CSV table of C-alpha atoms in Angstrom, one decimal:
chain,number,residue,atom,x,y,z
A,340,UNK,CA,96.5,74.5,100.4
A,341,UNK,CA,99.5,74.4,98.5
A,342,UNK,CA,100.8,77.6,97.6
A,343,UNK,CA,104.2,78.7,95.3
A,344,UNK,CA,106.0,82.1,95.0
A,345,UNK,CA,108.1,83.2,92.3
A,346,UNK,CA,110.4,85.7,92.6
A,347,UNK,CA,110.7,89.0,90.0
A,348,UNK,CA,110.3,87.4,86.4
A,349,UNK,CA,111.9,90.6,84.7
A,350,UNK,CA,110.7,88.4,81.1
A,351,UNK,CA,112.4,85.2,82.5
A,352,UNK,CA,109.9,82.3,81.2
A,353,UNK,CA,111.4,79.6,84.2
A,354,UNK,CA,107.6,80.4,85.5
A,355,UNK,CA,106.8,78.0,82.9
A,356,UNK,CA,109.1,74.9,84.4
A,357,UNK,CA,107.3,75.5,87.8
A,358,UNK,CA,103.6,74.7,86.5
A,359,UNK,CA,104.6,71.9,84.1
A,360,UNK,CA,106.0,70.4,87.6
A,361,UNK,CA,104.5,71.2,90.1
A,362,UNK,CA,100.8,71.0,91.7
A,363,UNK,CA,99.6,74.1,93.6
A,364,UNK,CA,96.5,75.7,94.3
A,365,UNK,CA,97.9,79.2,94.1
A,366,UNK,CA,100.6,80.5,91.7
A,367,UNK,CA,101.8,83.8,93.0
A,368,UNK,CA,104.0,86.4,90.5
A,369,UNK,CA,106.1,88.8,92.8
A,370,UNK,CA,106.1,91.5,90.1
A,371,UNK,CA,108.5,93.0,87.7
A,372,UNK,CA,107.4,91.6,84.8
A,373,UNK,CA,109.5,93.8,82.9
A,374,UNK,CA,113.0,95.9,82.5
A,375,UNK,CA,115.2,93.0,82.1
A,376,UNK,CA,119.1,93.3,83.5
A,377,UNK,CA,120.0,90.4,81.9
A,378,UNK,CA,119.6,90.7,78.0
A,379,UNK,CA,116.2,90.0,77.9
A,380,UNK,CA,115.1,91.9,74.5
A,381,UNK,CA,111.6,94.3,75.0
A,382,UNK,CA,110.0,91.4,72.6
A,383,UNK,CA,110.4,88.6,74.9
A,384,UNK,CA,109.5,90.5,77.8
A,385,UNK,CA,106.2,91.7,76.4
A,386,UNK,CA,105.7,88.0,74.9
A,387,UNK,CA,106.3,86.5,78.1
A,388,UNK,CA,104.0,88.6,80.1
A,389,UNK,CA,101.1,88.0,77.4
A,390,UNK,CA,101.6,84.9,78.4
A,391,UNK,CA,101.3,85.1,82.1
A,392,UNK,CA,98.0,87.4,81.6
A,393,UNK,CA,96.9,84.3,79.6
A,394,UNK,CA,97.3,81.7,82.0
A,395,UNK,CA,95.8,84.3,84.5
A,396,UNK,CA,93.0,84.1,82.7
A,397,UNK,CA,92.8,80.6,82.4
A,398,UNK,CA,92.9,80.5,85.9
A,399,UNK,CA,91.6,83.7,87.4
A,400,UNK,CA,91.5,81.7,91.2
A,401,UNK,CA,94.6,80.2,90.9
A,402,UNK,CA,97.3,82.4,89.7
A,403,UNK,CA,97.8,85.8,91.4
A,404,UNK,CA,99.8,88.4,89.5
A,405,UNK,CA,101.5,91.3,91.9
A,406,UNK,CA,102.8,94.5,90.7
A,407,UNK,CA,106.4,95.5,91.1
A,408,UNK,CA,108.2,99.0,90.8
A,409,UNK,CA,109.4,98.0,87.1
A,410,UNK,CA,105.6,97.7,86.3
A,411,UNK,CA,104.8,100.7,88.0
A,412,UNK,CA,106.1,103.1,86.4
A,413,UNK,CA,104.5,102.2,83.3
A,414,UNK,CA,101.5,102.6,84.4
A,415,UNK,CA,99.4,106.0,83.0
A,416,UNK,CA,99.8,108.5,85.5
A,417,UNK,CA,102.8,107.6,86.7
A,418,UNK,CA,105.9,110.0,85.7
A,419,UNK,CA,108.5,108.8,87.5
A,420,UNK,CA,110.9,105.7,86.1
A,421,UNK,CA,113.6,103.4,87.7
A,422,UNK,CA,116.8,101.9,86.2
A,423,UNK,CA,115.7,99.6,83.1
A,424,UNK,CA,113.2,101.7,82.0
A,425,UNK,CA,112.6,101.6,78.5
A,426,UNK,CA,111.4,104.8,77.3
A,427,UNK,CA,111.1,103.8,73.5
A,428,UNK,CA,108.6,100.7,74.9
A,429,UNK,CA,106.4,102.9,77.2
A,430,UNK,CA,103.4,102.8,75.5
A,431,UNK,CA,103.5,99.1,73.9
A,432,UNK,CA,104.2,98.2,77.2
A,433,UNK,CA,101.8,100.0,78.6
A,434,UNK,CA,98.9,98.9,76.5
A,435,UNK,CA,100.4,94.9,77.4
A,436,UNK,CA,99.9,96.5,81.1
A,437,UNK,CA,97.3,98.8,81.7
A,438,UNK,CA,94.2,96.8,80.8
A,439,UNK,CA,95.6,94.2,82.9
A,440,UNK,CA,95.5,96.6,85.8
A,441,UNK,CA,92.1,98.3,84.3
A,442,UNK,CA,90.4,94.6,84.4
A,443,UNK,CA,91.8,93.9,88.1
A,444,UNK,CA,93.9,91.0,87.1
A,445,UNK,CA,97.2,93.0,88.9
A,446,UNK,CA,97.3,93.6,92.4
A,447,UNK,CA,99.4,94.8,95.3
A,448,UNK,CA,99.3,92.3,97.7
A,449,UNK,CA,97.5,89.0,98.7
A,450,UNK,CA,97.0,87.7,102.0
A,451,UNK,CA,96.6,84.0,103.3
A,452,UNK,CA,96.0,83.2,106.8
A,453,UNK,CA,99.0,84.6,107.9
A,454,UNK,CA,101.3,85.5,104.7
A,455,UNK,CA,101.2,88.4,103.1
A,456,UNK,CA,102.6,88.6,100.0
A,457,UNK,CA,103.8,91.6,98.0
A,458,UNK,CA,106.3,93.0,96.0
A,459,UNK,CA,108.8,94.7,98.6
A,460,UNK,CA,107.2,94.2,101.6
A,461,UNK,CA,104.9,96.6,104.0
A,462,UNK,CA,106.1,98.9,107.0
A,463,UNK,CA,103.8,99.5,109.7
A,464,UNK,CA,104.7,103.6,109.2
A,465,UNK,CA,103.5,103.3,105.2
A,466,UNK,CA,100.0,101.5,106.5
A,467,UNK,CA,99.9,104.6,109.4
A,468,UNK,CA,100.8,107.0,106.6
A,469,UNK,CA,98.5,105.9,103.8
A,470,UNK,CA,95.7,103.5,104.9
A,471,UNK,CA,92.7,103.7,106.9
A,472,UNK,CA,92.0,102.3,110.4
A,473,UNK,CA,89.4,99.2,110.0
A,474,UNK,CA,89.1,96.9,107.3
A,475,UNK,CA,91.7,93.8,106.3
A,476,UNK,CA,94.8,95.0,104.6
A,477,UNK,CA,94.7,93.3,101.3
A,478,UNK,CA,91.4,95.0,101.2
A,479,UNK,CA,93.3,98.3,102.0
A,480,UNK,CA,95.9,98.3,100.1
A,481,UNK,CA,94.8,97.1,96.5
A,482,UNK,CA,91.6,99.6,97.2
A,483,UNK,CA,94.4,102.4,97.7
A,484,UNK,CA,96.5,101.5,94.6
A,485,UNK,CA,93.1,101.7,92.6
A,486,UNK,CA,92.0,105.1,94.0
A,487,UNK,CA,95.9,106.7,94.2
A,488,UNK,CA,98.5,105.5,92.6
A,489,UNK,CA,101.1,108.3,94.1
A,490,UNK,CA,100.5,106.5,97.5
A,491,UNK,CA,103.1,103.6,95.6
A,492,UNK,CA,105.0,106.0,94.4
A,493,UNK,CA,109.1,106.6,95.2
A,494,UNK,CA,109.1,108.4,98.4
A,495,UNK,CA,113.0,109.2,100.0
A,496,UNK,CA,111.3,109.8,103.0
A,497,UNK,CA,113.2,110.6,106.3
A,498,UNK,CA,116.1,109.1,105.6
A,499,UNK,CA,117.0,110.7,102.1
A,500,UNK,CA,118.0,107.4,100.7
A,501,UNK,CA,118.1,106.8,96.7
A,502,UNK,CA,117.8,103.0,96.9
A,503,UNK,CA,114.6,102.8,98.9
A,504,UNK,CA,115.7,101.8,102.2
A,505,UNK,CA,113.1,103.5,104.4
A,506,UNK,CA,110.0,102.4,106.3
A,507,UNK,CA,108.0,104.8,104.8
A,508,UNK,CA,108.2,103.4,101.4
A,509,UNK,CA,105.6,101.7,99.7
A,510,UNK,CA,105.3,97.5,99.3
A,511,UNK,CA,107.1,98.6,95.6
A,512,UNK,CA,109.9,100.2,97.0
A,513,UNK,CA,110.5,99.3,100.7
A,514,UNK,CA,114.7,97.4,101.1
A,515,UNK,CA,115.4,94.1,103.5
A,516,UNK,CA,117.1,96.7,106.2
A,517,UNK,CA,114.0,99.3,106.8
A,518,UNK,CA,111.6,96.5,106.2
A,519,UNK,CA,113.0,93.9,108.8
A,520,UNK,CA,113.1,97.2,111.3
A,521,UNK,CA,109.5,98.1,110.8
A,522,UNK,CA,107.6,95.1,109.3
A,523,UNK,CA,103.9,94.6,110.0
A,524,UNK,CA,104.3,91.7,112.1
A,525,UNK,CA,101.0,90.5,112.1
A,526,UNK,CA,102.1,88.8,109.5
A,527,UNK,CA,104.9,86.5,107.9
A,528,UNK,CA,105.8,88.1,104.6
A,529,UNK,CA,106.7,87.2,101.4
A,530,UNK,CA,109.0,89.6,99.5
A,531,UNK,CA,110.6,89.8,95.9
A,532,UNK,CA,112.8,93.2,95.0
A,533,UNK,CA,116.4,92.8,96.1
A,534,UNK,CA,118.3,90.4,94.2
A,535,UNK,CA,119.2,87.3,97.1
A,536,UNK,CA,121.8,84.8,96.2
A,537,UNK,CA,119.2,82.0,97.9
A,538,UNK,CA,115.9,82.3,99.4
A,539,UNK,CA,116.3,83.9,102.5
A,540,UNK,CA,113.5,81.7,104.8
A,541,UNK,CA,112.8,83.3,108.3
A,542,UNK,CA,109.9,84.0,111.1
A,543,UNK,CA,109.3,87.9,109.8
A,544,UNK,CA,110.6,88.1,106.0
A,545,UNK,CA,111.3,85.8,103.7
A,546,UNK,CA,113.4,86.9,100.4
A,547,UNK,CA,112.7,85.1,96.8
A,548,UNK,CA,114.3,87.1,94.3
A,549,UNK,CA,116.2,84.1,93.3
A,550,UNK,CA,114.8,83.0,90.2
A,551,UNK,CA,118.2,84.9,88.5
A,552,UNK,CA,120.4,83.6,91.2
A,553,UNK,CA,119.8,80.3,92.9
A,554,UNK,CA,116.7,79.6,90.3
A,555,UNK,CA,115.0,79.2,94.0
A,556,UNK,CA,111.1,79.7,94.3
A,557,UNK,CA,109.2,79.1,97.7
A,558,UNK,CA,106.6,76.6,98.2
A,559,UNK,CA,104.0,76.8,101.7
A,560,UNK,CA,102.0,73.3,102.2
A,561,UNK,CA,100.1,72.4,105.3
A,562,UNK,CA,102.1,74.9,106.9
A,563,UNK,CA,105.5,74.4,105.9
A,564,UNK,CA,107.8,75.8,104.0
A,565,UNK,CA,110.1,74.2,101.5
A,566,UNK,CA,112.2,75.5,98.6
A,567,UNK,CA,111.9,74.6,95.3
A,568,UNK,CA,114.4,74.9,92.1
A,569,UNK,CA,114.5,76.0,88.6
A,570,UNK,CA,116.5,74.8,85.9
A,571,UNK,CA,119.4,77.0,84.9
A,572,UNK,CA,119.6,79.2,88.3
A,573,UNK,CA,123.3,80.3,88.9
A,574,UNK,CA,125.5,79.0,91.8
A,575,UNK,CA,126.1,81.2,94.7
């Protein structure tokens, strides 16, 4: 099983040098599909994630789309926003988003063996806060972000802190610091979310928000890890 991760696309189209190039049996998106911070216009993004959905699609088995916080608050029912919201593309974006979410093509996590992939990682105190004992936990957790969305939802939690850093954030919100203190270790995991300079590889967590940075993405083959590299990815 050959298996590549891209970090947040945030309407970056590099996804698109990665499958002319490389084989792979599964093609996971991180999340943040949208709410560029680079100059990406609302029209690219939206054109850019039609054409992820497409190649979904095309390949329901092989690709697996995530769901990040810059989704997520697009989402009906959700009334909170981040930074990069676009309040004047709400509800094209929405109707780009929603059916995608409606039809089960978006999830929040996917687990191989012993990866788990998601968009900011999960805390053992979230799963104790919000999930039920018994069943697997990518069972668990895209059941609960079907049934509850405010489960996924911004939480300050204990330690009052704006930026997320807290255990008991969700796997949309939860930062490197209060993540590495309380991961579920059961598990490697793979994380997007906070901007690295390289892909961070290690035993617990490892970081690939690099596609904007580095131009990094991570590949897993017969049990190793490996790094590959986009065109155009800035130095250092």
């Amino acid at each position: 099983m050959k298996i590549i991760a891209l970090g947040d696309t945030h309407g970056r189209n590099k996804w698109k040098q990665v499958v002319s190039r490389e084989s792979f049996d599964k093609l996971i998106f991180i999340g943040d599909y949208f709410d560029s911070h680079d100059g990406i216009s609302a029209v690219r993004q939206k054109e850019n994630f039609k054409e992820i959905l497409a190649y979904k699609e095309c390949s329901p088995e092989k690709v697996v789309l995530l769901i990040g916080n810059h989704d997520f608050h697009y989402l009906d029912g959700v009334y909170e926003t981040y930074s990069g919201y676009q309040q004047r593309q709400r509800s094209s974006i929405q109707a780009l988003l929603q059916p995608a979410v409606d039809k089960g093509l978006l999830q929040v996590c996917f687990v191989w063996k012993h990866l788990l992939f998601s968009h900011a990682g999960v805390t053992r105190t979230w799963c104790r806060n919000h999930l039920p004992e018994g069943g697997t936990i990518e069972h668990n957790i895209n059941s609960l972000f079907r049934k509850d969305l405010s489960a996924f939802a911004f939480a300050l939690g204990r330690t009052n802190n704006p930026t997320g850093d807290d255990p008991e954030q969700s796997p949309l919100w939860v930062r490197p610091p209060s993540l590495l203190e309380d991961w579920l270790d059961s598990y490697i995991q793979v994380v997007g979310h906070t901007v690295q300079k390289s892909l961070v590889l290690s035993d617990e967590v490892i970081f690939i928000d690099t596609l904007d940075t580095s131009g990094e993405y991570l590949v897993h083959e017969d049990g190793a890890f490996s790094v590959g590299k986009t065109v155009g990815g800035k130095k250092g």
